[in-house]
Amino acid sequence: MTLADLAAVNFDALPFWQGTEAGEFLLARCESCGEAHHYPRALCPFCRSEAIRFSPASGKGAIYSLAVTRTPGKPLRVVAYVTLAEGPTIMTQIVDADEAVAIGDPVRVDFQKHPEGLTAAVFRLARNTN
Amino acid sequence: MSAAYIAGAYEHPTRKADGISVAQLHMQSAAGALADAGLSFDDVDGYFCAGDAPGLGAMSMLEYMNLNVHHVDSTETGGSSYLIHVAHAAQAIAAGKCNVALITLAGRPRAAGLKSAKMPPSPTPDTPFEGLFAPSVVEMYGMVAARHMYEFGTTSEQLAWIKVAASHHAQHNDRAMLRNLVTVEDVVTSPLVAAPLHRLDCCVVSDGGGALVVTSEAVAKSLNRPLVKVRGSGEAVKHPSAGRVDLTTSAGAISGPRAFAEAGVTPADIKYASIYDSFTITVLVALEDLGFCAKGKGGAFVADGNLISGVGRLPFNTDGGGLCNNHPSNRGGMTKVIEAVRQLRGEAHPAVQVPGCDLALAHGTGGSLATRHGSATLILERL
């Protein structure tokens, strides 16, 4: 089963994947309690209402934590948690990072097509633009 | 609640199971634990196993062992499952559901050529949100370590002391995979796998298994073995909380206090601790959450040999732990209980045996500390 297959049967989050495909980070927010959450669910994980609406996020965030893997001859691999400006902290990857990449660095969303068919929301350092 | 006792404990001697099936490892471990207790397969009336059991888990293993029981439990919280099984066995015994509970674990990731635990693909909603980035287990725990360092100033050298302590114990264990003493410098100069974690911050990958036999008081007292009582237990699950991620506190902050409250003791009373050690950071976070030191002070607590038997305040993982001895099936919970039982019986290696060890703690952290994980704490007493 590919990741795309898995995403296809988790109906809750389909708008999110349609969003990344279109170059947009759609955040799930509950219209009943107002809280944003991630990964997207059909029922609000905080108040359990079904009034979930997706809306575009700013795409801005900051690195909450990271793990850096260095392989000679390859770009840095940085797996990270990023805290979005809207609140939720999400697992992601920091692409095209430099050696100074660190917790607290401002980042901005970007999108990368995955070989298994989904488009991932990744982040790039945005030290000079935030 | 009537008491339950760990009457049998057995660690499979192999570390590489070429030509031995997973089911065979389970059953050999079961046979070892039952022999240790002085019981036979015919005495078993309750069976506990987790996700490492082949096929359909309890059903498949009961068929393989040709056992008929009237209580089964397949609680799965990754590598901490077996500590929860001990607690659930004690509860089942107290409720009159069974009298002799068998718990088994086994696996052969090393013979199968796996470098580390693989997160199995399954149609859970979270899978694509993490799977797209294919985080390795080391990267997951690396993120925990990085955040702990950021918030509390914890250093790689402090984490290294945990490995150093494990190596001090492993040098006395003939079966340990890594028997060489290492220094703080050895650890922090070993290759970075996923910064900030080094190669020597990681546990071993080993094959093998283990088993436990938990019995009623009446059965335990009929056997010719020291009495190791399950005095308290706690269990909890923590996860990313829909985006409210907190990497520096584990579910041990719930399971630990509950176990201490049930046992009516405090961390200061504990003479020996088995602490789940998939990585050095796993130990550090657990020690804080269990209350051996304040949150953020784990680095100072583990430094300078404080976990070394005969040297420090809290002797831990005196078999060498997962960091140096054995982490069968990428699940370290079973071996944590086994070494705690050895300590309470006075059957640990003489070089690491804690004198007068009558109260011990065993703690497991299963799954991934960086995402969803299950913590389980046992407090065991030698009567």
JSON list of C-alpha atoms in Angstrom, two decimals, chain B residues 166-269:
[
{"chain": "B", "resi": 166, "resn": "ALA", "atom": "CA", "xyz": [25.51, 0.80, 30.86]},
{"chain": "B", "resi": 167, "resn": "SER", "atom": "CA", "xyz": [28.95, -0.23, 29.61]},
{"chain": "B", "resi": 168, "resn": "HIS", "atom": "CA", "xyz": [30.26, -0.44, 33.17]},
{"chain": "B", "resi": 169, "resn": "HIS", "atom": "CA", "xyz": [27.54, -3.03, 33.83]},
{"chain": "B", "resi": 170, "resn": "ALA", "atom": "CA", "xyz": [27.79, -4.85, 30.49]},
{"chain": "B", "resi": 171, "resn": "GLN", "atom": "CA", "xyz": [31.49, -5.65, 31.00]},
{"chain": "B", "resi": 172, "resn": "HIS", "atom": "CA", "xyz": [30.35, -8.26, 33.54]},
{"chain": "B", "resi": 173, "resn": "ASN", "atom": "CA", "xyz": [27.71, -9.84, 31.28]},
{"chain": "B", "resi": 174, "resn": "ASP", "atom": "CA", "xyz": [29.09, -12.67, 29.12]},
{"chain": "B", "resi": 175, "resn": "ARG", "atom": "CA", "xyz": [26.13, -12.44, 26.78]},
{"chain": "B", "resi": 176, "resn": "ALA", "atom": "CA", "xyz": [26.14, -8.66, 26.29]},
{"chain": "B", "resi": 177, "resn": "MET", "atom": "CA", "xyz": [26.61, -7.56, 22.68]},
{"chain": "B", "resi": 178, "resn": "LEU", "atom": "CA", "xyz": [28.84, -4.63, 23.67]},
{"chain": "B", "resi": 179, "resn": "ARG", "atom": "CA", "xyz": [31.13, -5.55, 26.56]},
{"chain": "B", "resi": 180, "resn": "ASN", "atom": "CA", "xyz": [33.81, -2.89, 26.19]},
{"chain": "B", "resi": 181, "resn": "LEU", "atom": "CA", "xyz": [33.94, -0.05, 28.68]},
{"chain": "B", "resi": 182, "resn": "VAL", "atom": "CA", "xyz": [33.35, 3.26, 26.95]},
{"chain": "B", "resi": 183, "resn": "THR", "atom": "CA", "xyz": [34.09, 6.80, 28.07]},
{"chain": "B", "resi": 184, "resn": "VAL", "atom": "CA", "xyz": [32.15, 10.01, 27.62]},
{"chain": "B", "resi": 185, "resn": "GLU", "atom": "CA", "xyz": [34.66, 10.94, 24.93]},
{"chain": "B", "resi": 186, "resn": "ASP", "atom": "CA", "xyz": [34.08, 7.64, 23.12]},
{"chain": "B", "resi": 187, "resn": "VAL", "atom": "CA", "xyz": [30.37, 8.39, 22.97]},
{"chain": "B", "resi": 188, "resn": "VAL", "atom": "CA", "xyz": [30.56, 12.00, 21.83]},
{"chain": "B", "resi": 189, "resn": "THR", "atom": "CA", "xyz": [33.21, 11.24, 19.21]},
{"chain": "B", "resi": 190, "resn": "SER", "atom": "CA", "xyz": [31.32, 8.28, 17.77]},
{"chain": "B", "resi": 191, "resn": "PRO", "atom": "CA", "xyz": [29.66, 9.13, 14.41]},
{"chain": "B", "resi": 192, "resn": "LEU", "atom": "CA", "xyz": [26.56, 11.31, 14.48]},
{"chain": "B", "resi": 193, "resn": "VAL", "atom": "CA", "xyz": [23.67, 9.20, 13.21]},
{"chain": "B", "resi": 194, "resn": "ALA", "atom": "CA", "xyz": [20.98, 11.88, 13.47]},
{"chain": "B", "resi": 195, "resn": "ALA", "atom": "CA", "xyz": [22.38, 14.90, 15.26]},
{"chain": "B", "resi": 196, "resn": "PRO", "atom": "CA", "xyz": [22.39, 15.38, 18.16]},
{"chain": "B", "resi": 197, "resn": "LEU", "atom": "CA", "xyz": [22.41, 11.58, 18.68]},
{"chain": "B", "resi": 198, "resn": "HIS", "atom": "CA", "xyz": [25.61, 9.64, 18.11]},
{"chain": "B", "resi": 199, "resn": "ARG", "atom": "CA", "xyz": [26.02, 5.99, 17.26]},
{"chain": "B", "resi": 200, "resn": "LEU", "atom": "CA", "xyz": [26.80, 5.18, 20.89]},
{"chain": "B", "resi": 201, "resn": "ASP", "atom": "CA", "xyz": [23.63, 6.96, 22.06]},
{"chain": "B", "resi": 202, "resn": "CYS", "atom": "CA", "xyz": [21.70, 4.13, 20.41]},
{"chain": "B", "resi": 203, "resn": "CYS", "atom": "CA", "xyz": [20.80, 0.68, 21.71]},
{"chain": "B", "resi": 204, "resn": "VAL", "atom": "CA", "xyz": [21.90, -2.53, 20.06]},
{"chain": "B", "resi": 205, "resn": "VAL", "atom": "CA", "xyz": [19.86, -4.44, 17.48]},
{"chain": "B", "resi": 206, "resn": "SER", "atom": "CA", "xyz": [19.54, -7.98, 18.75]},
{"chain": "B", "resi": 207, "resn": "ASP", "atom": "CA", "xyz": [17.55, -11.16, 18.32]},
{"chain": "B", "resi": 208, "resn": "GLY", "atom": "CA", "xyz": [16.16, -13.24, 21.13]},
{"chain": "B", "resi": 209, "resn": "GLY", "atom": "CA", "xyz": [13.38, -12.87, 23.59]},
{"chain": "B", "resi": 210, "resn": "GLY", "atom": "CA", "xyz": [12.27, -13.35, 27.11]},
{"chain": "B", "resi": 211, "resn": "ALA", "atom": "CA", "xyz": [9.37, -14.49, 29.23]},
{"chain": "B", "resi": 212, "resn": "LEU", "atom": "CA", "xyz": [7.81, -13.90, 32.62]},
{"chain": "B", "resi": 213, "resn": "VAL", "atom": "CA", "xyz": [5.49, -15.93, 34.79]},
{"chain": "B", "resi": 214, "resn": "VAL", "atom": "CA", "xyz": [3.15, -13.97, 37.06]},
{"chain": "B", "resi": 215, "resn": "THR", "atom": "CA", "xyz": [1.24, -15.98, 39.63]},
{"chain": "B", "resi": 216, "resn": "SER", "atom": "CA", "xyz": [-1.22, -15.68, 42.49]},
{"chain": "B", "resi": 217, "resn": "GLU", "atom": "CA", "xyz": [0.09, -15.48, 46.03]},
{"chain": "B", "resi": 218, "resn": "ALA", "atom": "CA", "xyz": [-0.92, -19.08, 46.70]},
{"chain": "B", "resi": 219, "resn": "VAL", "atom": "CA", "xyz": [1.00, -20.38, 43.69]},
{"chain": "B", "resi": 220, "resn": "ALA", "atom": "CA", "xyz": [4.03, -18.17, 44.39]},
{"chain": "B", "resi": 221, "resn": "LYS", "atom": "CA", "xyz": [4.24, -19.36, 47.98]},
{"chain": "B", "resi": 222, "resn": "SER", "atom": "CA", "xyz": [4.09, -23.01, 46.86]},
{"chain": "B", "resi": 223, "resn": "LEU", "atom": "CA", "xyz": [7.25, -22.54, 44.78]},
{"chain": "B", "resi": 224, "resn": "ASN", "atom": "CA", "xyz": [10.85, -22.68, 45.86]},
{"chain": "B", "resi": 225, "resn": "ARG", "atom": "CA", "xyz": [11.69, -19.18, 44.56]},
{"chain": "B", "resi": 226, "resn": "PRO", "atom": "CA", "xyz": [12.20, -15.78, 46.22]},
{"chain": "B", "resi": 227, "resn": "LEU", "atom": "CA", "xyz": [8.95, -13.81, 46.44]},
{"chain": "B", "resi": 228, "resn": "VAL", "atom": "CA", "xyz": [8.91, -10.83, 44.06]},
{"chain": "B", "resi": 229, "resn": "LYS", "atom": "CA", "xyz": [5.66, -8.96, 44.54]},
{"chain": "B", "resi": 230, "resn": "VAL", "atom": "CA", "xyz": [4.03, -6.57, 42.08]},
{"chain": "B", "resi": 231, "resn": "ARG", "atom": "CA", "xyz": [3.53, -3.69, 44.47]},
{"chain": "B", "resi": 232, "resn": "GLY", "atom": "CA", "xyz": [2.43, -0.93, 42.10]},
{"chain": "B", "resi": 233, "resn": "SER", "atom": "CA", "xyz": [1.88, -0.23, 38.43]},
{"chain": "B", "resi": 234, "resn": "GLY", "atom": "CA", "xyz": [0.97, 2.59, 36.10]},
{"chain": "B", "resi": 235, "resn": "GLU", "atom": "CA", "xyz": [0.39, 2.95, 32.40]},
{"chain": "B", "resi": 236, "resn": "ALA", "atom": "CA", "xyz": [-0.30, 5.84, 30.04]},
{"chain": "B", "resi": 237, "resn": "VAL", "atom": "CA", "xyz": [-0.19, 6.81, 26.38]},
{"chain": "B", "resi": 238, "resn": "LYS", "atom": "CA", "xyz": [0.96, 10.15, 25.01]},
{"chain": "B", "resi": 239, "resn": "HIS", "atom": "CA", "xyz": [0.82, 11.43, 21.42]},
{"chain": "B", "resi": 240, "resn": "PRO", "atom": "CA", "xyz": [1.24, 14.67, 19.44]},
{"chain": "B", "resi": 241, "resn": "SER", "atom": "CA", "xyz": [-2.13, 15.92, 20.79]},
{"chain": "B", "resi": 242, "resn": "ALA", "atom": "CA", "xyz": [-3.46, 17.13, 17.43]},
{"chain": "B", "resi": 243, "resn": "GLY", "atom": "CA", "xyz": [-0.57, 19.55, 17.03]},
{"chain": "B", "resi": 244, "resn": "ARG", "atom": "CA", "xyz": [0.15, 20.54, 20.62]},
{"chain": "B", "resi": 245, "resn": "VAL", "atom": "CA", "xyz": [3.48, 18.76, 20.57]},
{"chain": "B", "resi": 246, "resn": "ASP", "atom": "CA", "xyz": [5.59, 18.53, 23.72]},
{"chain": "B", "resi": 247, "resn": "LEU", "atom": "CA", "xyz": [8.72, 16.48, 23.22]},
{"chain": "B", "resi": 248, "resn": "THR", "atom": "CA", "xyz": [10.35, 16.85, 26.61]},
{"chain": "B", "resi": 249, "resn": "THR", "atom": "CA", "xyz": [7.78, 15.06, 28.78]},
{"chain": "B", "resi": 250, "resn": "SER", "atom": "CA", "xyz": [6.73, 11.46, 28.23]},
{"chain": "B", "resi": 251, "resn": "ALA", "atom": "CA", "xyz": [3.73, 9.41, 29.32]},
{"chain": "B", "resi": 252, "resn": "GLY", "atom": "CA", "xyz": [5.99, 8.31, 32.18]},
{"chain": "B", "resi": 253, "resn": "ALA", "atom": "CA", "xyz": [4.92, 11.52, 33.93]},
{"chain": "B", "resi": 254, "resn": "ILE", "atom": "CA", "xyz": [1.51, 9.83, 34.29]},
{"chain": "B", "resi": 255, "resn": "SER", "atom": "CA", "xyz": [2.49, 6.16, 34.66]},
{"chain": "B", "resi": 256, "resn": "GLY", "atom": "CA", "xyz": [5.26, 6.82, 37.20]},
{"chain": "B", "resi": 257, "resn": "PRO", "atom": "CA", "xyz": [3.32, 8.80, 39.82]},
{"chain": "B", "resi": 258, "resn": "ARG", "atom": "CA", "xyz": [0.41, 6.35, 39.55]},
{"chain": "B", "resi": 259, "resn": "ALA", "atom": "CA", "xyz": [2.73, 3.40, 40.20]},
{"chain": "B", "resi": 260, "resn": "PHE", "atom": "CA", "xyz": [4.39, 5.16, 43.14]},
{"chain": "B", "resi": 261, "resn": "ALA", "atom": "CA", "xyz": [1.00, 6.10, 44.62]},
{"chain": "B", "resi": 262, "resn": "GLU", "atom": "CA", "xyz": [-0.29, 2.53, 44.34]},
{"chain": "B", "resi": 263, "resn": "ALA", "atom": "CA", "xyz": [2.89, 1.16, 45.91]},
{"chain": "B", "resi": 264, "resn": "GLY", "atom": "CA", "xyz": [2.91, 3.80, 48.63]},
{"chain": "B", "resi": 265, "resn": "VAL", "atom": "CA", "xyz": [6.60, 4.56, 48.07]},
{"chain": "B", "resi": 266, "resn": "THR", "atom": "CA", "xyz": [8.62, 7.42, 46.56]},
{"chain": "B", "resi": 267, "resn": "PRO", "atom": "CA", "xyz": [11.55, 7.57, 44.12]},
{"chain": "B", "resi": 268, "resn": "ALA", "atom": "CA", "xyz": [13.88, 8.00, 47.11]},
{"chain": "B", "resi": 269, "resn": "ASP", "atom": "CA", "xyz": [12.90, 4.48, 48.29]}
]
